[in-house]
Amino acid sequence: QVQLQESGPGLVRPSQTLSLTCSVSGAPISRGGFYWSWVRQRPGKGLEWIAYIYYSGNTDSNPSLQSRVFVSVDTSRNQFSLNLTSVTAADTAVYYCARGPPYRELDFWGQGTLVTVSS
Amino acid sequence: EIVMTQSPATLSVSPGDRATLSCRASQTVSTNLAWYQQKLGQPPRLLIYATSARATGVPVRFSGAGSGTEFTLTISSLQSEDFAVYYCQQYHKWPQYTFGQGTRLEIK
């Protein structure tokens, strides 16, 4: 059974960069066949897809965030990461990492990590 | 962007009764639609994919239907553990996933 776990700072200052890592167990990212995504949920709000990365490094992101999003993958550590630059209070959210087959739904999710943007 | 609209925002149903949740897409998504259940403090859990296929371990009381722009999730006989928030998601424009705003299913 695949498991995902997010990690990173719970507090980020405005205008700084939010950096999170998702550690994957039970499935090697390097095997391919799945896309690894970031999704966020702002307080009391719905879900917003941020970006994905494939083991090869191929990525895509939500146009509304594209200019501030950078995702990377480290297959040797079986991890992938999210960097979101120039954050504001509007980026305060629970951030989830998730897995999905190509052209399909997100079938496994991490537990999520709350990131608060505040000075 | 495909906008997903769920109704109602909140649904009050008694245990043992049937609940029907609706999801509408702003343009056709064919059958590329999933449903998730989210309980407080937990991540979303995949329930239904491809409109009507149950994910592994999902009880048979959960069923999905629809195509194009209109979809429903039906829970045939509500159990106490079913009271949660439910989200629909389209992946027709993969990977530009979009989600509905959610329906809160509460005990009547």
mmCIF file of C-alpha atoms in Angstrom:
data_model
loop_
_atom_site.group_PDB
_atom_site.id
_atom_site.type_symbol
_atom_site.label_atom_id
_atom_site.label_comp_id
_atom_site.label_asym_id
_atom_site.label_seq_id
_atom_site.Cartn_x
_atom_site.Cartn_y
_atom_site.Cartn_z
ATOM 1 C CA GLN A 1 0.000 0.000 0.000
ATOM 2 C CA VAL A 2 1.442 3.323 -1.040
ATOM 3 C CA GLN A 3 1.787 5.990 1.638
ATOM 4 C CA LEU A 4 2.588 9.666 1.282
ATOM 5 C CA GLN A 5 3.756 12.044 3.988
ATOM 6 C CA GLU A 6 4.191 15.792 3.720
ATOM 7 C CA SER A 7 6.852 17.675 5.668
ATOM 8 C CA GLY A 8 8.040 21.248 5.934
ATOM 9 C CA PRO A 9 7.735 24.439 7.949
ATOM 10 C CA GLY A 10 4.332 25.240 9.398
ATOM 11 C CA LEU A 11 4.959 28.983 9.328
ATOM 12 C CA VAL A 12 6.249 31.050 6.427
ATOM 13 C CA ARG A 13 6.743 34.807 6.345
ATOM 14 C CA PRO A 14 4.980 36.883 3.681
ATOM 15 C CA SER A 15 6.955 37.306 0.453
ATOM 16 C CA GLN A 16 9.105 34.267 1.317
ATOM 17 C CA THR A 17 9.091 30.830 -0.326
ATOM 18 C CA LEU A 18 6.966 27.965 0.917
ATOM 19 C CA SER A 19 8.873 24.677 0.634
ATOM 20 C CA LEU A 20 7.341 21.258 1.218
ATOM 21 C CA THR A 21 8.492 17.700 0.624
ATOM 22 C CA CYS A 22 6.407 14.586 0.105
ATOM 23 C CA SER A 23 7.996 11.291 1.085
ATOM 24 C CA VAL A 24 6.573 8.242 -0.660
ATOM 25 C CA SER A 25 6.709 4.699 0.661
ATOM 26 C CA GLY A 26 5.391 1.468 -0.761
ATOM 27 C CA ALA A 27 5.914 2.474 -4.385
ATOM 28 C CA PRO A 28 9.052 3.685 -6.144
ATOM 29 C CA ILE A 29 8.468 6.967 -7.936
ATOM 30 C CA SER A 30 11.107 5.899 -10.493
ATOM 31 C CA ARG A 31 8.947 2.988 -11.664
ATOM 32 C CA GLY A 32 6.750 5.453 -13.525
ATOM 33 C CA GLY A 33 3.101 5.014 -14.364
ATOM 34 C CA PHE A 34 1.890 7.569 -11.837
ATOM 35 C CA TYR A 35 1.897 11.326 -11.521
ATOM 36 C CA TRP A 36 2.637 13.008 -8.226
ATOM 37 C CA SER A 37 0.569 16.044 -7.361
ATOM 38 C CA TRP A 38 0.201 18.836 -4.846
ATOM 39 C CA VAL A 39 -3.277 19.988 -3.797
ATOM 40 C CA ARG A 40 -4.194 22.600 -1.239
ATOM 41 C CA GLN A 41 -7.232 23.427 0.848
ATOM 42 C CA ARG A 42 -7.566 26.923 2.236
ATOM 43 C CA PRO A 43 -9.330 27.252 5.615
ATOM 44 C CA GLY A 44 -13.002 26.415 5.251
ATOM 45 C CA LYS A 45 -12.668 26.127 1.477
ATOM 46 C CA GLY A 46 -12.577 23.489 -1.195
ATOM 47 C CA LEU A 47 -9.700 21.763 -2.914
ATOM 48 C CA GLU A 48 -7.330 23.362 -5.423
ATOM 49 C CA TRP A 49 -4.880 21.398 -7.569
ATOM 50 C CA ILE A 50 -1.473 23.067 -7.662
ATOM 51 C CA ALA A 51 0.883 20.994 -9.823
ATOM 52 C CA TYR A 52 2.184 17.559 -10.691
ATOM 53 C CA ILE A 53 5.525 16.018 -11.478
ATOM 54 C CA TYR A 54 6.452 12.761 -13.196
ATOM 55 C CA TYR A 55 9.542 10.732 -12.311
ATOM 56 C CA SER A 56 11.199 12.007 -15.487
ATOM 57 C CA GLY A 57 10.856 15.579 -14.269
ATOM 58 C CA ASN A 58 7.962 16.470 -16.555
ATOM 59 C CA THR A 59 5.665 18.927 -14.766
ATOM 60 C CA ASP A 60 2.512 20.957 -15.201
ATOM 61 C CA SER A 61 0.761 23.391 -12.902
ATOM 62 C CA ASN A 62 -2.419 25.336 -12.308
ATOM 63 C CA PRO A 63 -2.347 28.458 -14.511
ATOM 64 C CA SER A 64 -3.447 30.577 -11.554
ATOM 65 C CA LEU A 65 -0.259 29.647 -9.683
ATOM 66 C CA GLN A 66 2.094 28.799 -12.529
ATOM 67 C CA SER A 67 4.344 31.842 -12.193
ATOM 68 C CA ARG A 68 5.091 31.035 -8.539
ATOM 69 C CA VAL A 69 5.220 27.228 -8.516
ATOM 70 C CA PHE A 70 8.256 25.000 -8.848
ATOM 71 C CA VAL A 71 8.092 21.237 -8.354
ATOM 72 C CA SER A 72 10.976 18.798 -8.333
ATOM 73 C CA VAL A 73 11.551 15.090 -7.797
ATOM 74 C CA ASP A 74 14.331 13.126 -6.111
ATOM 75 C CA THR A 75 13.942 9.503 -7.136
ATOM 76 C CA SER A 76 16.930 8.415 -5.032
ATOM 77 C CA ARG A 77 15.060 9.517 -1.913
ATOM 78 C CA ASN A 78 11.616 8.649 -3.293
ATOM 79 C CA GLN A 79 10.471 12.183 -2.646
ATOM 80 C CA PHE A 80 9.041 15.118 -4.532
ATOM 81 C CA SER A 81 8.881 18.734 -3.509
ATOM 82 C CA LEU A 82 6.914 21.941 -3.907
ATOM 83 C CA ASN A 83 8.249 25.474 -3.816
ATOM 84 C CA LEU A 84 5.742 28.328 -3.886
ATOM 85 C CA THR A 85 7.362 31.744 -4.096
ATOM 86 C CA SER A 86 6.240 35.189 -2.947
ATOM 87 C CA VAL A 87 3.612 33.873 -0.583
ATOM 88 C CA THR A 88 0.858 35.947 0.972
ATOM 89 C CA ALA A 89 -1.781 35.248 3.589
ATOM 90 C CA ALA A 90 -3.946 33.857 0.783
ATOM 91 C CA ASP A 91 -1.545 30.924 0.525
ATOM 92 C CA THR A 92 -2.360 29.791 4.059
ATOM 93 C CA ALA A 93 -3.769 26.300 3.607
ATOM 94 C CA VAL A 94 -3.448 22.612 4.285
ATOM 95 C CA TYR A 95 -1.167 21.251 1.584
ATOM 96 C CA TYR A 96 -1.603 17.664 0.434
ATOM 97 C CA CYS A 97 0.532 15.509 -1.781
ATOM 98 C CA ALA A 98 -1.262 12.864 -3.803
ATOM 99 C CA ARG A 99 -0.757 10.241 -6.480
ATOM 100 C CA GLY A 100 -2.698 9.675 -9.642
ATOM 101 C CA PRO A 101 -2.563 7.501 -12.744
ATOM 102 C CA PRO A 102 -2.316 9.412 -16.037
ATOM 103 C CA TYR A 103 -5.601 10.950 -17.159
ATOM 104 C CA ARG A 104 -7.241 9.701 -13.992
ATOM 105 C CA GLU A 105 -8.288 10.583 -10.464
ATOM 106 C CA LEU A 106 -6.056 11.009 -7.385
ATOM 107 C CA ASP A 107 -6.090 7.663 -5.644
ATOM 108 C CA PHE A 108 -3.771 8.094 -2.645
ATOM 109 C CA TRP A 109 -3.290 11.181 -0.514
ATOM 110 C CA GLY A 110 -0.972 12.234 2.266
ATOM 111 C CA GLN A 111 -2.375 13.363 5.605
ATOM 112 C CA GLY A 112 -1.728 17.004 4.776
ATOM 113 C CA THR A 113 0.280 19.712 6.468
ATOM 114 C CA LEU A 114 -0.956 23.121 7.547
ATOM 115 C CA VAL A 115 1.139 26.039 6.353
ATOM 116 C CA THR A 116 0.379 29.467 7.762
ATOM 117 C CA VAL A 117 1.694 32.604 6.100
ATOM 118 C CA SER A 118 2.138 35.283 8.706
ATOM 119 C CA SER A 119 4.686 37.752 9.951
ATOM 120 C CA GLU B 1 -11.258 26.054 -16.668
ATOM 121 C CA ILE B 2 -14.085 23.613 -16.034
ATOM 122 C CA VAL B 3 -16.160 24.830 -13.101
ATOM 123 C CA MET B 4 -17.765 22.163 -10.934
ATOM 124 C CA THR B 5 -20.869 23.123 -8.965
ATOM 125 C CA GLN B 6 -22.249 20.914 -6.210
ATOM 126 C CA SER B 7 -25.693 21.020 -4.664
ATOM 127 C CA PRO B 8 -26.927 21.321 -2.085
ATOM 128 C CA ALA B 9 -24.221 22.929 0.029
ATOM 129 C CA THR B 10 -25.568 21.087 3.066
ATOM 130 C CA LEU B 11 -27.806 18.031 3.146
ATOM 131 C CA SER B 12 -29.501 16.864 6.335
ATOM 132 C CA VAL B 13 -30.479 13.205 6.289
ATOM 133 C CA SER B 14 -31.426 10.670 8.944
ATOM 134 C CA PRO B 15 -29.350 7.515 9.468
ATOM 135 C CA GLY B 16 -30.735 4.690 7.391
ATOM 136 C CA ASP B 17 -32.184 7.024 4.776
ATOM 137 C CA ARG B 18 -30.953 7.596 1.227
ATOM 138 C CA ALA B 19 -28.852 10.617 0.303
ATOM 139 C CA THR B 20 -28.376 11.969 -3.206
ATOM 140 C CA LEU B 21 -25.704 14.556 -3.915
ATOM 141 C CA SER B 22 -25.441 16.437 -7.198
ATOM 142 C CA CYS B 23 -22.530 17.766 -9.213
ATOM 143 C CA ARG B 24 -22.716 19.817 -12.400
ATOM 144 C CA ALA B 25 -19.877 20.667 -14.782
ATOM 145 C CA SER B 26 -19.715 23.896 -16.776
ATOM 146 C CA GLN B 27 -18.880 21.846 -19.875
ATOM 147 C CA THR B 28 -18.869 18.188 -20.697
ATOM 148 C CA VAL B 29 -16.434 15.991 -18.790
ATOM 149 C CA SER B 30 -17.735 12.771 -20.382
ATOM 150 C CA THR B 31 -17.475 10.228 -17.532
ATOM 151 C CA ASN B 32 -14.170 11.560 -16.228
ATOM 152 C CA LEU B 33 -15.486 12.310 -12.785
ATOM 153 C CA ALA B 34 -14.525 11.226 -9.281
ATOM 154 C CA TRP B 35 -16.066 11.609 -5.839
ATOM 155 C CA TYR B 36 -14.148 12.002 -2.587
ATOM 156 C CA GLN B 37 -15.195 11.852 1.038
ATOM 157 C CA GLN B 38 -13.472 14.065 3.575
ATOM 158 C CA LYS B 39 -13.878 13.891 7.323
ATOM 159 C CA LEU B 40 -12.692 16.601 9.701
ATOM 160 C CA GLY B 41 -8.918 16.677 9.983
ATOM 161 C CA GLN B 42 -8.437 13.959 7.376
ATOM 162 C CA PRO B 43 -7.398 13.970 3.717
ATOM 163 C CA PRO B 44 -9.910 13.306 0.979
ATOM 164 C CA ARG B 45 -10.598 9.639 0.401
ATOM 165 C CA LEU B 46 -11.353 8.418 -3.121
ATOM 166 C CA LEU B 47 -14.808 6.841 -3.273
ATOM 167 C CA ILE B 48 -15.826 6.749 -6.919
ATOM 168 C CA TYR B 49 -13.906 7.152 -10.183
ATOM 169 C CA ALA B 50 -14.964 7.062 -13.817
ATOM 170 C CA THR B 51 -18.383 8.288 -12.638
ATOM 171 C CA SER B 52 -19.559 4.962 -11.254
ATOM 172 C CA ALA B 53 -16.641 2.692 -10.335
ATOM 173 C CA ARG B 54 -16.142 2.169 -6.614
ATOM 174 C CA ALA B 55 -12.606 2.474 -5.301
ATOM 175 C CA THR B 56 -11.075 -0.411 -3.383
ATOM 176 C CA GLY B 57 -12.801 -1.008 -0.072
ATOM 177 C CA VAL B 58 -15.722 1.354 -0.683
ATOM 178 C CA PRO B 59 -19.040 -0.128 0.499
ATOM 179 C CA VAL B 60 -21.665 -0.991 -2.087
ATOM 180 C CA ARG B 61 -24.086 1.520 -0.574
ATOM 181 C CA PHE B 62 -22.104 4.204 -2.429
ATOM 182 C CA SER B 63 -22.998 4.559 -6.107
ATOM 183 C CA GLY B 64 -22.324 7.134 -8.782
ATOM 184 C CA ALA B 65 -24.133 7.953 -11.999
ATOM 185 C CA GLY B 66 -24.274 10.482 -14.795
ATOM 186 C CA SER B 67 -22.368 11.647 -17.850
ATOM 187 C CA GLY B 68 -21.596 14.834 -19.698
ATOM 188 C CA THR B 69 -22.377 17.636 -17.261
ATOM 189 C CA GLU B 70 -24.732 16.101 -14.662
ATOM 190 C CA PHE B 71 -23.651 13.627 -11.993
ATOM 191 C CA THR B 72 -24.966 12.171 -8.773
ATOM 192 C CA LEU B 73 -23.541 10.334 -5.792
ATOM 193 C CA THR B 74 -26.072 8.221 -3.929
ATOM 194 C CA ILE B 75 -25.625 6.657 -0.520
ATOM 195 C CA SER B 76 -28.370 4.096 -0.211
ATOM 196 C CA SER B 77 -28.649 3.704 3.566
ATOM 197 C CA LEU B 78 -26.688 6.209 5.580
ATOM 198 C CA GLN B 79 -24.418 4.931 8.314
ATOM 199 C CA SER B 80 -23.004 7.113 11.082
ATOM 200 C CA GLU B 81 -19.554 7.064 9.475
ATOM 201 C CA ASP B 82 -20.928 8.521 6.225
ATOM 202 C CA PHE B 83 -21.563 11.977 7.634
ATOM 203 C CA ALA B 84 -18.785 14.040 6.081
ATOM 204 C CA VAL B 85 -18.068 16.457 3.254
ATOM 205 C CA TYR B 86 -18.169 15.118 -0.299
ATOM 206 C CA TYR B 87 -16.356 16.592 -3.283
ATOM 207 C CA CYS B 88 -16.671 15.883 -6.974
ATOM 208 C CA GLN B 89 -13.663 16.302 -9.253
ATOM 209 C CA GLN B 90 -13.296 16.329 -13.009
ATOM 210 C CA TYR B 91 -10.199 14.999 -14.736
ATOM 211 C CA HIS B 92 -11.476 15.395 -18.293
ATOM 212 C CA LYS B 93 -9.040 18.293 -18.694
ATOM 213 C CA TRP B 94 -6.248 16.324 -17.003
ATOM 214 C CA PRO B 95 -4.055 17.373 -15.336
ATOM 215 C CA GLN B 96 -6.010 20.586 -14.792
ATOM 216 C CA TYR B 97 -8.113 18.989 -12.087
ATOM 217 C CA THR B 98 -10.970 21.050 -10.694
ATOM 218 C CA PHE B 99 -13.146 20.250 -7.726
ATOM 219 C CA GLY B 100 -16.611 21.211 -6.628
ATOM 220 C CA GLN B 101 -17.000 23.305 -3.507
ATOM 221 C CA GLY B 102 -18.328 20.340 -1.541
ATOM 222 C CA THR B 103 -21.581 19.101 -0.015
ATOM 223 C CA ARG B 104 -21.710 18.710 3.749
ATOM 224 C CA LEU B 105 -23.790 15.677 4.713
ATOM 225 C CA GLU B 106 -25.082 16.110 8.231
ATOM 226 C CA ILE B 107 -27.256 14.112 10.585
ATOM 227 C CA LYS B 108 -30.890 15.169 10.659
#
